[in-house]
Amino acid sequence: MLAQKGEGGAPRGVSVDLATELAKRLGVPVAFVPYEAAGKVFEGAKAGVWDIGFMAIEPARAAEITFTAPYVIIEGTYMVRQDSPLQYVGDVDKPGIKIAVGLGSAYDLYLTRTIKSATVLRAEVGGGTAMIRKFLDEKLDVAAGVRQQLDAYAKDHPEMRVMSGHFQEIKQAMGMPRVDGQPRAAGAAYLAAFVEEMKASGFVAAALARSGQVADVAPAEK
């Protein structure tokens, strides 16, 4: 929901618009490095492939990336079959329940550190509908994912339902790779101020609308 393929496969969406505006202000060209999964974006940071990245804030990533405050907040929730006895998000973390997640996703990292009794099973790849395919192919109990993506799937598959609550607020931010574990202070400060201005000015909300996506713009940092 933050980046899509437009005409000819060119990237579009709120993250693309933010990157384009940042490059314009810096007076430099912008080159996009697309990934199909958030885990791959993180690996790219460690390899020095990109200068500015877009992903969810997660403690496991903070050692390698300096994050801004979030610009968009989306929900991580669960999808189950219509006849599943699981009704609420709180019902899921029980012995014997198997949860499908996308490898290296924000909700994979979050559930890995918070689930106490259920079992988290990772698709071999992240991104896309990998977790839904694993949920279906292995007849698991629950698919975890971003609400918008799960809602879109359930809309076309009435045998599925998405829970009304959420287990996580996924805070999508911009970030810069650290150098030897240390932040690049001047660049990080500039980027943080840029994100706050883009939220306050309505730029983020307008970019979401242009790409036909619905999400909550993150509140301003105090």
mmCIF file with all atom_site columns, C-alpha atoms in Angstrom:
data_model
loop_
_atom_site.group_PDB
_atom_site.id
_atom_site.type_symbol
_atom_site.label_atom_id
_atom_site.label_alt_id
_atom_site.label_comp_id
_atom_site.label_asym_id
_atom_site.label_entity_id
_atom_site.label_seq_id
_atom_site.pdbx_PDB_ins_code
_atom_site.Cartn_x
_atom_site.Cartn_y
_atom_site.Cartn_z
_atom_site.occupancy
_atom_site.B_iso_or_equiv
_atom_site.pdbx_formal_charge
_atom_site.auth_seq_id
_atom_site.auth_comp_id
_atom_site.auth_asym_id
_atom_site.auth_atom_id
_atom_site.pdbx_PDB_model_num
ATOM 1   C CA . MET A 1 1   ? 0.000   0.000   0.000   1.00 0.00 ? 1   MET A CA 1
ATOM 2   C CA . LEU A 1 2   ? 3.018   2.316   0.308   1.00 0.00 ? 2   LEU A CA 1
ATOM 3   C CA . ALA A 1 3   ? 4.540   1.583   -3.101  1.00 0.00 ? 3   ALA A CA 1
ATOM 4   C CA . GLN A 1 4   ? 2.962   0.093   -6.201  1.00 0.00 ? 4   GLN A CA 1
ATOM 5   C CA . LYS A 1 5   ? 3.915   -0.592  -9.785  1.00 0.00 ? 5   LYS A CA 1
ATOM 6   C CA . GLY A 1 6   ? 2.572   2.030   -12.162 1.00 0.00 ? 6   GLY A CA 1
ATOM 7   C CA . GLU A 1 7   ? 2.599   2.221   -15.939 1.00 0.00 ? 7   GLU A CA 1
ATOM 8   C CA . GLY A 1 8   ? 5.494   0.291   -17.413 1.00 0.00 ? 8   GLY A CA 1
ATOM 9   C CA . GLY A 1 9   ? 6.392   -1.040  -13.990 1.00 0.00 ? 9   GLY A CA 1
ATOM 10  C CA . ALA A 1 10  ? 7.585   2.336   -12.698 1.00 0.00 ? 10  ALA A CA 1
ATOM 11  C CA . PRO A 1 11  ? 7.170   2.706   -8.930  1.00 0.00 ? 11  PRO A CA 1
ATOM 12  C CA . ARG A 1 12  ? 4.452   4.956   -7.534  1.00 0.00 ? 12  ARG A CA 1
ATOM 13  C CA . GLY A 1 13  ? 2.855   5.604   -4.166  1.00 0.00 ? 13  GLY A CA 1
ATOM 14  C CA . VAL A 1 14  ? 3.425   7.642   -1.025  1.00 0.00 ? 14  VAL A CA 1
ATOM 15  C CA . SER A 1 15  ? 6.966   6.359   -0.433  1.00 0.00 ? 15  SER A CA 1
ATOM 16  C CA . VAL A 1 16  ? 7.926   7.145   -4.021  1.00 0.00 ? 16  VAL A CA 1
ATOM 17  C CA . ASP A 1 17  ? 6.446   10.644  -3.744  1.00 0.00 ? 17  ASP A CA 1
ATOM 18  C CA . LEU A 1 18  ? 8.379   11.293  -0.522  1.00 0.00 ? 18  LEU A CA 1
ATOM 19  C CA . ALA A 1 19  ? 11.647  10.123  -2.079  1.00 0.00 ? 19  ALA A CA 1
ATOM 20  C CA . THR A 1 20  ? 11.069  12.284  -5.154  1.00 0.00 ? 20  THR A CA 1
ATOM 21  C CA . GLU A 1 21  ? 10.341  15.368  -3.046  1.00 0.00 ? 21  GLU A CA 1
ATOM 22  C CA . LEU A 1 22  ? 13.416  14.778  -0.875  1.00 0.00 ? 22  LEU A CA 1
ATOM 23  C CA . ALA A 1 23  ? 15.666  14.467  -3.935  1.00 0.00 ? 23  ALA A CA 1
ATOM 24  C CA . LYS A 1 24  ? 14.155  17.642  -5.389  1.00 0.00 ? 24  LYS A CA 1
ATOM 25  C CA . ARG A 1 25  ? 14.963  19.590  -2.229  1.00 0.00 ? 25  ARG A CA 1
ATOM 26  C CA . LEU A 1 26  ? 18.517  18.243  -2.148  1.00 0.00 ? 26  LEU A CA 1
ATOM 27  C CA . GLY A 1 27  ? 19.023  18.987  -5.841  1.00 0.00 ? 27  GLY A CA 1
ATOM 28  C CA . VAL A 1 28  ? 20.054  15.436  -6.680  1.00 0.00 ? 28  VAL A CA 1
ATOM 29  C CA . PRO A 1 29  ? 18.579  12.750  -8.948  1.00 0.00 ? 29  PRO A CA 1
ATOM 30  C CA . VAL A 1 30  ? 16.550  9.952   -7.408  1.00 0.00 ? 30  VAL A CA 1
ATOM 31  C CA . ALA A 1 31  ? 17.116  6.292   -8.257  1.00 0.00 ? 31  ALA A CA 1
ATOM 32  C CA . PHE A 1 32  ? 14.707  3.680   -6.908  1.00 0.00 ? 32  PHE A CA 1
ATOM 33  C CA . VAL A 1 33  ? 15.895  0.301   -5.652  1.00 0.00 ? 33  VAL A CA 1
ATOM 34  C CA . PRO A 1 34  ? 12.734  -1.855  -5.413  1.00 0.00 ? 34  PRO A CA 1
ATOM 35  C CA . TYR A 1 35  ? 12.405  -4.869  -3.143  1.00 0.00 ? 35  TYR A CA 1
ATOM 36  C CA . GLU A 1 36  ? 9.549   -7.342  -2.877  1.00 0.00 ? 36  GLU A CA 1
ATOM 37  C CA . ALA A 1 37  ? 9.903   -7.743  0.895   1.00 0.00 ? 37  ALA A CA 1
ATOM 38  C CA . ALA A 1 38  ? 10.884  -5.601  3.875   1.00 0.00 ? 38  ALA A CA 1
ATOM 39  C CA . GLY A 1 39  ? 13.494  -8.112  5.003   1.00 0.00 ? 39  GLY A CA 1
ATOM 40  C CA . LYS A 1 40  ? 15.338  -7.569  1.729   1.00 0.00 ? 40  LYS A CA 1
ATOM 41  C CA . VAL A 1 41  ? 15.268  -3.793  2.252   1.00 0.00 ? 41  VAL A CA 1
ATOM 42  C CA . PHE A 1 42  ? 16.973  -4.314  5.612   1.00 0.00 ? 42  PHE A CA 1
ATOM 43  C CA . GLU A 1 43  ? 19.633  -6.519  4.043   1.00 0.00 ? 43  GLU A CA 1
ATOM 44  C CA . GLY A 1 44  ? 20.232  -3.759  1.481   1.00 0.00 ? 44  GLY A CA 1
ATOM 45  C CA . ALA A 1 45  ? 20.986  -1.319  4.285   1.00 0.00 ? 45  ALA A CA 1
ATOM 46  C CA . LYS A 1 46  ? 23.721  -3.546  5.664   1.00 0.00 ? 46  LYS A CA 1
ATOM 47  C CA . ALA A 1 47  ? 25.164  -3.958  2.173   1.00 0.00 ? 47  ALA A CA 1
ATOM 48  C CA . GLY A 1 48  ? 25.155  -0.198  1.494   1.00 0.00 ? 48  GLY A CA 1
ATOM 49  C CA . VAL A 1 49  ? 22.863  -0.521  -1.520  1.00 0.00 ? 49  VAL A CA 1
ATOM 50  C CA . TRP A 1 50  ? 20.667  2.478   -0.715  1.00 0.00 ? 50  TRP A CA 1
ATOM 51  C CA . ASP A 1 51  ? 20.944  5.877   1.011   1.00 0.00 ? 51  ASP A CA 1
ATOM 52  C CA . ILE A 1 52  ? 17.337  6.383   2.157   1.00 0.00 ? 52  ILE A CA 1
ATOM 53  C CA . GLY A 1 53  ? 14.920  3.537   2.821   1.00 0.00 ? 53  GLY A CA 1
ATOM 54  C CA . PHE A 1 54  ? 11.273  3.029   3.707   1.00 0.00 ? 54  PHE A CA 1
ATOM 55  C CA . MET A 1 55  ? 10.249  0.365   6.229   1.00 0.00 ? 55  MET A CA 1
ATOM 56  C CA . ALA A 1 56  ? 8.577   -0.212  9.566   1.00 0.00 ? 56  ALA A CA 1
ATOM 57  C CA . ILE A 1 57  ? 10.345  0.797   12.765  1.00 0.00 ? 57  ILE A CA 1
ATOM 58  C CA . GLU A 1 58  ? 11.465  -2.331  14.603  1.00 0.00 ? 58  GLU A CA 1
ATOM 59  C CA . PRO A 1 59  ? 14.033  -2.792  17.412  1.00 0.00 ? 59  PRO A CA 1
ATOM 60  C CA . ALA A 1 60  ? 15.774  -5.554  15.454  1.00 0.00 ? 60  ALA A CA 1
ATOM 61  C CA . ARG A 1 61  ? 16.474  -3.077  12.643  1.00 0.00 ? 61  ARG A CA 1
ATOM 62  C CA . ALA A 1 62  ? 17.525  -0.084  14.755  1.00 0.00 ? 62  ALA A CA 1
ATOM 63  C CA . ALA A 1 63  ? 21.130  -1.264  15.173  1.00 0.00 ? 63  ALA A CA 1
ATOM 64  C CA . GLU A 1 64  ? 21.659  -0.852  11.422  1.00 0.00 ? 64  GLU A CA 1
ATOM 65  C CA . ILE A 1 65  ? 19.229  1.960   10.552  1.00 0.00 ? 65  ILE A CA 1
ATOM 66  C CA . THR A 1 66  ? 18.470  5.406   12.002  1.00 0.00 ? 66  THR A CA 1
ATOM 67  C CA . PHE A 1 67  ? 14.720  5.892   11.681  1.00 0.00 ? 67  PHE A CA 1
ATOM 68  C CA . THR A 1 68  ? 12.652  9.045   11.464  1.00 0.00 ? 68  THR A CA 1
ATOM 69  C CA . ALA A 1 69  ? 9.341   9.231   13.255  1.00 0.00 ? 69  ALA A CA 1
ATOM 70  C CA . PRO A 1 70  ? 6.630   7.326   11.350  1.00 0.00 ? 70  PRO A CA 1
ATOM 71  C CA . TYR A 1 71  ? 4.795   8.980   8.483   1.00 0.00 ? 71  TYR A CA 1
ATOM 72  C CA . VAL A 1 72  ? 2.036   6.352   8.203   1.00 0.00 ? 72  VAL A CA 1
ATOM 73  C CA . ILE A 1 73  ? 0.606   3.887   10.717  1.00 0.00 ? 73  ILE A CA 1
ATOM 74  C CA . ILE A 1 74  ? -1.027  0.675   9.502   1.00 0.00 ? 74  ILE A CA 1
ATOM 75  C CA . GLU A 1 75  ? -2.441  -2.288  11.387  1.00 0.00 ? 75  GLU A CA 1
ATOM 76  C CA . GLY A 1 76  ? -1.087  -5.788  11.660  1.00 0.00 ? 76  GLY A CA 1
ATOM 77  C CA . THR A 1 77  ? -3.929  -8.235  12.109  1.00 0.00 ? 77  THR A CA 1
ATOM 78  C CA . TYR A 1 78  ? -5.076  -11.788 11.415  1.00 0.00 ? 78  TYR A CA 1
ATOM 79  C CA . MET A 1 79  ? -7.116  -13.571 8.755   1.00 0.00 ? 79  MET A CA 1
ATOM 80  C CA . VAL A 1 80  ? -8.836  -16.898 9.428   1.00 0.00 ? 80  VAL A CA 1
ATOM 81  C CA . ARG A 1 81  ? -11.377 -19.129 7.726   1.00 0.00 ? 81  ARG A CA 1
ATOM 82  C CA . GLN A 1 82  ? -15.019 -18.245 8.273   1.00 0.00 ? 82  GLN A CA 1
ATOM 83  C CA . ASP A 1 83  ? -15.601 -21.386 10.333  1.00 0.00 ? 83  ASP A CA 1
ATOM 84  C CA . SER A 1 84  ? -12.556 -20.835 12.567  1.00 0.00 ? 84  SER A CA 1
ATOM 85  C CA . PRO A 1 85  ? -13.306 -20.825 16.310  1.00 0.00 ? 85  PRO A CA 1
ATOM 86  C CA . LEU A 1 86  ? -10.859 -17.913 16.659  1.00 0.00 ? 86  LEU A CA 1
ATOM 87  C CA . GLN A 1 87  ? -12.910 -14.724 16.913  1.00 0.00 ? 87  GLN A CA 1
ATOM 88  C CA . TYR A 1 88  ? -10.634 -12.104 18.453  1.00 0.00 ? 88  TYR A CA 1
ATOM 89  C CA . VAL A 1 89  ? -6.969  -11.166 18.208  1.00 0.00 ? 89  VAL A CA 1
ATOM 90  C CA . GLY A 1 90  ? -6.485  -12.247 21.804  1.00 0.00 ? 90  GLY A CA 1
ATOM 91  C CA . ASP A 1 91  ? -7.699  -15.770 20.963  1.00 0.00 ? 91  ASP A CA 1
ATOM 92  C CA . VAL A 1 92  ? -4.718  -16.512 18.722  1.00 0.00 ? 92  VAL A CA 1
ATOM 93  C CA . ASP A 1 93  ? -1.837  -16.867 21.183  1.00 0.00 ? 93  ASP A CA 1
ATOM 94  C CA . LYS A 1 94  ? -2.737  -20.328 22.449  1.00 0.00 ? 94  LYS A CA 1
ATOM 95  C CA . PRO A 1 95  ? -0.932  -23.699 22.370  1.00 0.00 ? 95  PRO A CA 1
ATOM 96  C CA . GLY A 1 96  ? -1.427  -25.565 19.108  1.00 0.00 ? 96  GLY A CA 1
ATOM 97  C CA . ILE A 1 97  ? -2.293  -22.473 17.018  1.00 0.00 ? 97  ILE A CA 1
ATOM 98  C CA . LYS A 1 98  ? -0.083  -22.019 13.942  1.00 0.00 ? 98  LYS A CA 1
ATOM 99  C CA . ILE A 1 99  ? 0.437   -18.536 12.479  1.00 0.00 ? 99  ILE A CA 1
ATOM 100 C CA . ALA A 1 100 ? 1.731   -17.911 8.941   1.00 0.00 ? 100 ALA A CA 1
ATOM 101 C CA . VAL A 1 101 ? 3.915   -14.815 8.461   1.00 0.00 ? 101 VAL A CA 1
ATOM 102 C CA . GLY A 1 102 ? 6.062   -13.341 5.690   1.00 0.00 ? 102 GLY A CA 1
ATOM 103 C CA . LEU A 1 103 ? 9.765   -13.805 6.327   1.00 0.00 ? 103 LEU A CA 1
ATOM 104 C CA . GLY A 1 104 ? 11.442  -10.725 7.825   1.00 0.00 ? 104 GLY A CA 1
ATOM 105 C CA . SER A 1 105 ? 8.281   -8.598  7.802   1.00 0.00 ? 105 SER A CA 1
ATOM 106 C CA . ALA A 1 106 ? 7.520   -6.133  10.601  1.00 0.00 ? 106 ALA A CA 1
ATOM 107 C CA . TYR A 1 107 ? 4.766   -8.402  11.888  1.00 0.00 ? 107 TYR A CA 1
ATOM 108 C CA . ASP A 1 108 ? 7.117   -11.423 11.745  1.00 0.00 ? 108 ASP A CA 1
ATOM 109 C CA . LEU A 1 109 ? 9.614   -9.568  13.964  1.00 0.00 ? 109 LEU A CA 1
ATOM 110 C CA . TYR A 1 110 ? 6.883   -8.341  16.299  1.00 0.00 ? 110 TYR A CA 1
ATOM 111 C CA . LEU A 1 111 ? 5.136   -11.701 16.707  1.00 0.00 ? 111 LEU A CA 1
ATOM 112 C CA . THR A 1 112 ? 8.464   -13.502 17.112  1.00 0.00 ? 112 THR A CA 1
ATOM 113 C CA . ARG A 1 113 ? 9.211   -11.464 20.229  1.00 0.00 ? 113 ARG A CA 1
ATOM 114 C CA . THR A 1 114 ? 5.666   -11.282 21.654  1.00 0.00 ? 114 THR A CA 1
ATOM 115 C CA . ILE A 1 115 ? 3.900   -14.595 20.951  1.00 0.00 ? 115 ILE A CA 1
ATOM 116 C CA . LYS A 1 116 ? 4.124   -16.863 23.999  1.00 0.00 ? 116 LYS A CA 1
ATOM 117 C CA . SER A 1 117 ? 2.130   -20.017 23.233  1.00 0.00 ? 117 SER A CA 1
ATOM 118 C CA . ALA A 1 118 ? 1.219   -20.182 19.530  1.00 0.00 ? 118 ALA A CA 1
ATOM 119 C CA . THR A 1 119 ? 3.744   -21.135 16.824  1.00 0.00 ? 119 THR A CA 1
ATOM 120 C CA . VAL A 1 120 ? 4.977   -18.625 14.241  1.00 0.00 ? 120 VAL A CA 1
ATOM 121 C CA . LEU A 1 121 ? 5.758   -20.244 10.873  1.00 0.00 ? 121 LEU A CA 1
ATOM 122 C CA . ARG A 1 122 ? 7.568   -18.218 8.210   1.00 0.00 ? 122 ARG A CA 1
ATOM 123 C CA . ALA A 1 123 ? 7.072   -18.347 4.471   1.00 0.00 ? 123 ALA A CA 1
ATOM 124 C CA . GLU A 1 124 ? 10.356  -18.849 2.633   1.00 0.00 ? 124 GLU A CA 1
ATOM 125 C CA . VAL A 1 125 ? 10.078  -15.308 1.312   1.00 0.00 ? 125 VAL A CA 1
ATOM 126 C CA . GLY A 1 126 ? 8.472   -12.123 2.561   1.00 0.00 ? 126 GLY A CA 1
ATOM 127 C CA . GLY A 1 127 ? 6.301   -9.571  0.824   1.00 0.00 ? 127 GLY A CA 1
ATOM 128 C CA . GLY A 1 128 ? 3.285   -10.030 -1.396  1.00 0.00 ? 128 GLY A CA 1
ATOM 129 C CA . THR A 1 129 ? 0.915   -12.801 -0.382  1.00 0.00 ? 129 THR A CA 1
ATOM 130 C CA . ALA A 1 130 ? 3.584   -15.291 0.677   1.00 0.00 ? 130 ALA A CA 1
ATOM 131 C CA . MET A 1 131 ? 2.068   -15.686 4.137   1.00 0.00 ? 131 MET A CA 1
ATOM 132 C CA . ILE A 1 132 ? -1.397  -16.309 2.659   1.00 0.00 ? 132 ILE A CA 1
ATOM 133 C CA . ARG A 1 133 ? -0.023  -19.003 0.370   1.00 0.00 ? 133 ARG A CA 1
ATOM 134 C CA . LYS A 1 134 ? 1.672   -20.691 3.328   1.00 0.00 ? 134 LYS A CA 1
ATOM 135 C CA . PHE A 1 135 ? -1.534  -20.432 5.382   1.00 0.00 ? 135 PHE A CA 1
ATOM 136 C CA . LEU A 1 136 ? -3.495  -22.103 2.583   1.00 0.00 ? 136 LEU A CA 1
ATOM 137 C CA . ASP A 1 137 ? -0.953  -24.674 1.421   1.00 0.00 ? 137 ASP A CA 1
ATOM 138 C CA . GLU A 1 138 ? -0.170  -25.960 4.902   1.00 0.00 ? 138 GLU A CA 1
ATOM 139 C CA . LYS A 1 139 ? -3.708  -25.541 6.263   1.00 0.00 ? 139 LYS A CA 1
ATOM 140 C CA . LEU A 1 140 ? -2.522  -23.354 9.140   1.00 0.00 ? 140 LEU A CA 1
ATOM 141 C CA . ASP A 1 141 ? -4.857  -21.668 11.616  1.00 0.00 ? 141 ASP A CA 1
ATOM 142 C CA . VAL A 1 142 ? -4.078  -17.994 11.004  1.00 0.00 ? 142 VAL A CA 1
ATOM 143 C CA . ALA A 1 143 ? -2.434  -15.697 8.462   1.00 0.00 ? 143 ALA A CA 1
ATOM 144 C CA . ALA A 1 144 ? -0.850  -12.561 9.907   1.00 0.00 ? 144 ALA A CA 1
ATOM 145 C CA . GLY A 1 145 ? -0.381  -9.485  7.753   1.00 0.00 ? 145 GLY A CA 1
ATOM 146 C CA . VAL A 1 146 ? -1.160  -5.864  6.969   1.00 0.00 ? 146 VAL A CA 1
ATOM 147 C CA . ARG A 1 147 ? -4.885  -5.174  7.285   1.00 0.00 ? 147 ARG A CA 1
ATOM 148 C CA . GLN A 1 148 ? -5.314  -3.633  3.828   1.00 0.00 ? 148 GLN A CA 1
ATOM 149 C CA . GLN A 1 149 ? -3.722  -6.622  2.125   1.00 0.00 ? 149 GLN A CA 1
ATOM 150 C CA . LEU A 1 150 ? -5.731  -9.158  4.106   1.00 0.00 ? 150 LEU A CA 1
ATOM 151 C CA . ASP A 1 151 ? -8.963  -7.203  3.555   1.00 0.00 ? 151 ASP A CA 1
ATOM 152 C CA . ALA A 1 152 ? -8.335  -7.186  -0.206  1.00 0.00 ? 152 ALA A CA 1
ATOM 153 C CA . TYR A 1 153 ? -7.836  -10.960 -0.230  1.00 0.00 ? 153 TYR A CA 1
ATOM 154 C CA . ALA A 1 154 ? -10.888 -11.663 1.937   1.00 0.00 ? 154 ALA A CA 1
ATOM 155 C CA . LYS A 1 155 ? -13.040 -9.442  -0.279  1.00 0.00 ? 155 LYS A CA 1
ATOM 156 C CA . ASP A 1 156 ? -12.405 -11.833 -3.179  1.00 0.00 ? 156 ASP A CA 1
ATOM 157 C CA . HIS A 1 157 ? -12.540 -14.963 -0.990  1.00 0.00 ? 157 HIS A CA 1
ATOM 158 C CA . PRO A 1 158 ? -15.725 -14.918 1.119   1.00 0.00 ? 158 PRO A CA 1
ATOM 159 C CA . GLU A 1 159 ? -14.665 -18.119 2.857   1.00 0.00 ? 159 GLU A CA 1
ATOM 160 C CA . MET A 1 160 ? -12.138 -15.971 4.754   1.00 0.00 ? 160 MET A CA 1
ATOM 161 C CA . ARG A 1 161 ? -12.584 -13.243 7.357   1.00 0.00 ? 161 ARG A CA 1
ATOM 162 C CA . VAL A 1 162 ? -10.263 -10.631 8.830   1.00 0.00 ? 162 VAL A CA 1
ATOM 163 C CA . MET A 1 163 ? -10.389 -9.918  12.546  1.00 0.00 ? 163 MET A CA 1
ATOM 164 C CA . SER A 1 164 ? -11.629 -6.477  13.560  1.00 0.00 ? 164 SER A CA 1
ATOM 165 C CA . GLY A 1 165 ? -8.879  -5.806  16.098  1.00 0.00 ? 165 GLY A CA 1
ATOM 166 C CA . HIS A 1 166 ? -5.136  -5.643  15.590  1.00 0.00 ? 166 HIS A CA 1
ATOM 167 C CA . PHE A 1 167 ? -2.085  -7.066  17.334  1.00 0.00 ? 167 PHE A CA 1
ATOM 168 C CA . GLN A 1 168 ? 0.300   -4.314  16.198  1.00 0.00 ? 168 GLN A CA 1
ATOM 169 C CA . GLU A 1 169 ? 0.462   -0.750  14.965  1.00 0.00 ? 169 GLU A CA 1
ATOM 170 C CA . ILE A 1 170 ? 3.053   -0.893  12.191  1.00 0.00 ? 170 ILE A CA 1
ATOM 171 C CA . LYS A 1 171 ? 4.889   2.430   12.131  1.00 0.00 ? 171 LYS A CA 1
ATOM 172 C CA . GLN A 1 172 ? 6.214   3.089   8.642   1.00 0.00 ? 172 GLN A CA 1
ATOM 173 C CA . ALA A 1 173 ? 9.187   5.455   8.571   1.00 0.00 ? 173 ALA A CA 1
ATOM 174 C CA . MET A 1 174 ? 12.093  6.681   6.487   1.00 0.00 ? 174 MET A CA 1
ATOM 175 C CA . GLY A 1 175 ? 15.570  5.625   7.520   1.00 0.00 ? 175 GLY A CA 1
ATOM 176 C CA . MET A 1 176 ? 19.292  5.938   6.855   1.00 0.00 ? 176 MET A CA 1
ATOM 177 C CA . PRO A 1 177 ? 21.866  3.165   7.227   1.00 0.00 ? 177 PRO A CA 1
ATOM 178 C CA . ARG A 1 178 ? 24.237  3.621   10.153  1.00 0.00 ? 178 ARG A CA 1
ATOM 179 C CA . VAL A 1 179 ? 27.999  3.649   9.607   1.00 0.00 ? 179 VAL A CA 1
ATOM 180 C CA . ASP A 1 180 ? 29.834  1.262   11.917  1.00 0.00 ? 180 ASP A CA 1
ATOM 181 C CA . GLY A 1 181 ? 26.764  1.315   14.138  1.00 0.00 ? 181 GLY A CA 1
ATOM 182 C CA . GLN A 1 182 ? 26.747  5.103   14.414  1.00 0.00 ? 182 GLN A CA 1
ATOM 183 C CA . PRO A 1 183 ? 24.101  7.473   12.998  1.00 0.00 ? 183 PRO A CA 1
ATOM 184 C CA . ARG A 1 184 ? 24.983  10.159  10.496  1.00 0.00 ? 184 ARG A CA 1
ATOM 185 C CA . ALA A 1 185 ? 23.737  12.933  12.733  1.00 0.00 ? 185 ALA A CA 1
ATOM 186 C CA . ALA A 1 186 ? 23.299  15.802  10.271  1.00 0.00 ? 186 ALA A CA 1
ATOM 187 C CA . GLY A 1 187 ? 21.556  13.695  7.656   1.00 0.00 ? 187 GLY A CA 1
ATOM 188 C CA . ALA A 1 188 ? 19.337  12.001  10.231  1.00 0.00 ? 188 ALA A CA 1
ATOM 189 C CA . ALA A 1 189 ? 18.268  15.363  11.668  1.00 0.00 ? 189 ALA A CA 1
ATOM 190 C CA . TYR A 1 190 ? 17.462  16.720  8.205   1.00 0.00 ? 190 TYR A CA 1
ATOM 191 C CA . LEU A 1 191 ? 15.445  13.627  7.329   1.00 0.00 ? 191 LEU A CA 1
ATOM 192 C CA . ALA A 1 192 ? 13.526  13.725  10.618  1.00 0.00 ? 192 ALA A CA 1
ATOM 193 C CA . ALA A 1 193 ? 12.542  17.367  10.026  1.00 0.00 ? 193 ALA A CA 1
ATOM 194 C CA . PHE A 1 194 ? 11.565  16.570  6.431   1.00 0.00 ? 194 PHE A CA 1
ATOM 195 C CA . VAL A 1 195 ? 9.141   13.826  7.544   1.00 0.00 ? 195 VAL A CA 1
ATOM 196 C CA . GLU A 1 196 ? 7.518   16.109  10.106  1.00 0.00 ? 196 GLU A CA 1
ATOM 197 C CA . GLU A 1 197 ? 7.010   18.822  7.476   1.00 0.00 ? 197 GLU A CA 1
ATOM 198 C CA . MET A 1 198 ? 5.550   16.343  4.994   1.00 0.00 ? 198 MET A CA 1
ATOM 199 C CA . LYS A 1 199 ? 2.997   15.160  7.554   1.00 0.00 ? 199 LYS A CA 1
ATOM 200 C CA . ALA A 1 200 ? 2.060   18.640  8.763   1.00 0.00 ? 200 ALA A CA 1
ATOM 201 C CA . SER A 1 201 ? 1.721   20.117  5.262   1.00 0.00 ? 201 SER A CA 1
ATOM 202 C CA . GLY A 1 202 ? -0.722  17.436  4.081   1.00 0.00 ? 202 GLY A CA 1
ATOM 203 C CA . PHE A 1 203 ? 1.795   16.021  1.582   1.00 0.00 ? 203 PHE A CA 1
ATOM 204 C CA . VAL A 1 204 ? 1.570   12.476  2.999   1.00 0.00 ? 204 VAL A CA 1
ATOM 205 C CA . ALA A 1 205 ? -2.241  12.500  3.048   1.00 0.00 ? 205 ALA A CA 1
ATOM 206 C CA . ALA A 1 206 ? -2.377  13.801  -0.539  1.00 0.00 ? 206 ALA A CA 1
ATOM 207 C CA . ALA A 1 207 ? 0.122   11.184  -1.723  1.00 0.00 ? 207 ALA A CA 1
ATOM 208 C CA . LEU A 1 208 ? -1.936  8.402   -0.176  1.00 0.00 ? 208 LEU A CA 1
ATOM 209 C CA . ALA A 1 209 ? -5.047  9.730   -1.886  1.00 0.00 ? 209 ALA A CA 1
ATOM 210 C CA . ARG A 1 210 ? -3.319  9.957   -5.275  1.00 0.00 ? 210 ARG A CA 1
ATOM 211 C CA . SER A 1 211 ? -2.361  6.296   -5.080  1.00 0.00 ? 211 SER A CA 1
ATOM 212 C CA . GLY A 1 212 ? -5.853  5.256   -3.960  1.00 0.00 ? 212 GLY A CA 1
ATOM 213 C CA . GLN A 1 213 ? -4.708  4.009   -0.551  1.00 0.00 ? 213 GLN A CA 1
ATOM 214 C CA . VAL A 1 214 ? -6.340  4.502   2.842   1.00 0.00 ? 214 VAL A CA 1
ATOM 215 C CA . ALA A 1 215 ? -4.145  4.689   5.940   1.00 0.00 ? 215 ALA A CA 1
ATOM 216 C CA . ASP A 1 216 ? -3.654  6.866   9.009   1.00 0.00 ? 216 ASP A CA 1
ATOM 217 C CA . VAL A 1 217 ? -1.058  9.606   8.715   1.00 0.00 ? 217 VAL A CA 1
ATOM 218 C CA . ALA A 1 218 ? 1.119   9.384   11.816  1.00 0.00 ? 218 ALA A CA 1
ATOM 219 C CA . PRO A 1 219 ? 0.732   12.211  14.343  1.00 0.00 ? 219 PRO A CA 1
ATOM 220 C CA . ALA A 1 220 ? 3.393   14.900  14.654  1.00 0.00 ? 220 ALA A CA 1
ATOM 221 C CA . GLU A 1 221 ? 6.297   14.256  16.976  1.00 0.00 ? 221 GLU A CA 1
ATOM 222 C CA . LYS A 1 222 ? 6.157   16.318  20.167  1.00 0.00 ? 222 LYS A CA 1
#
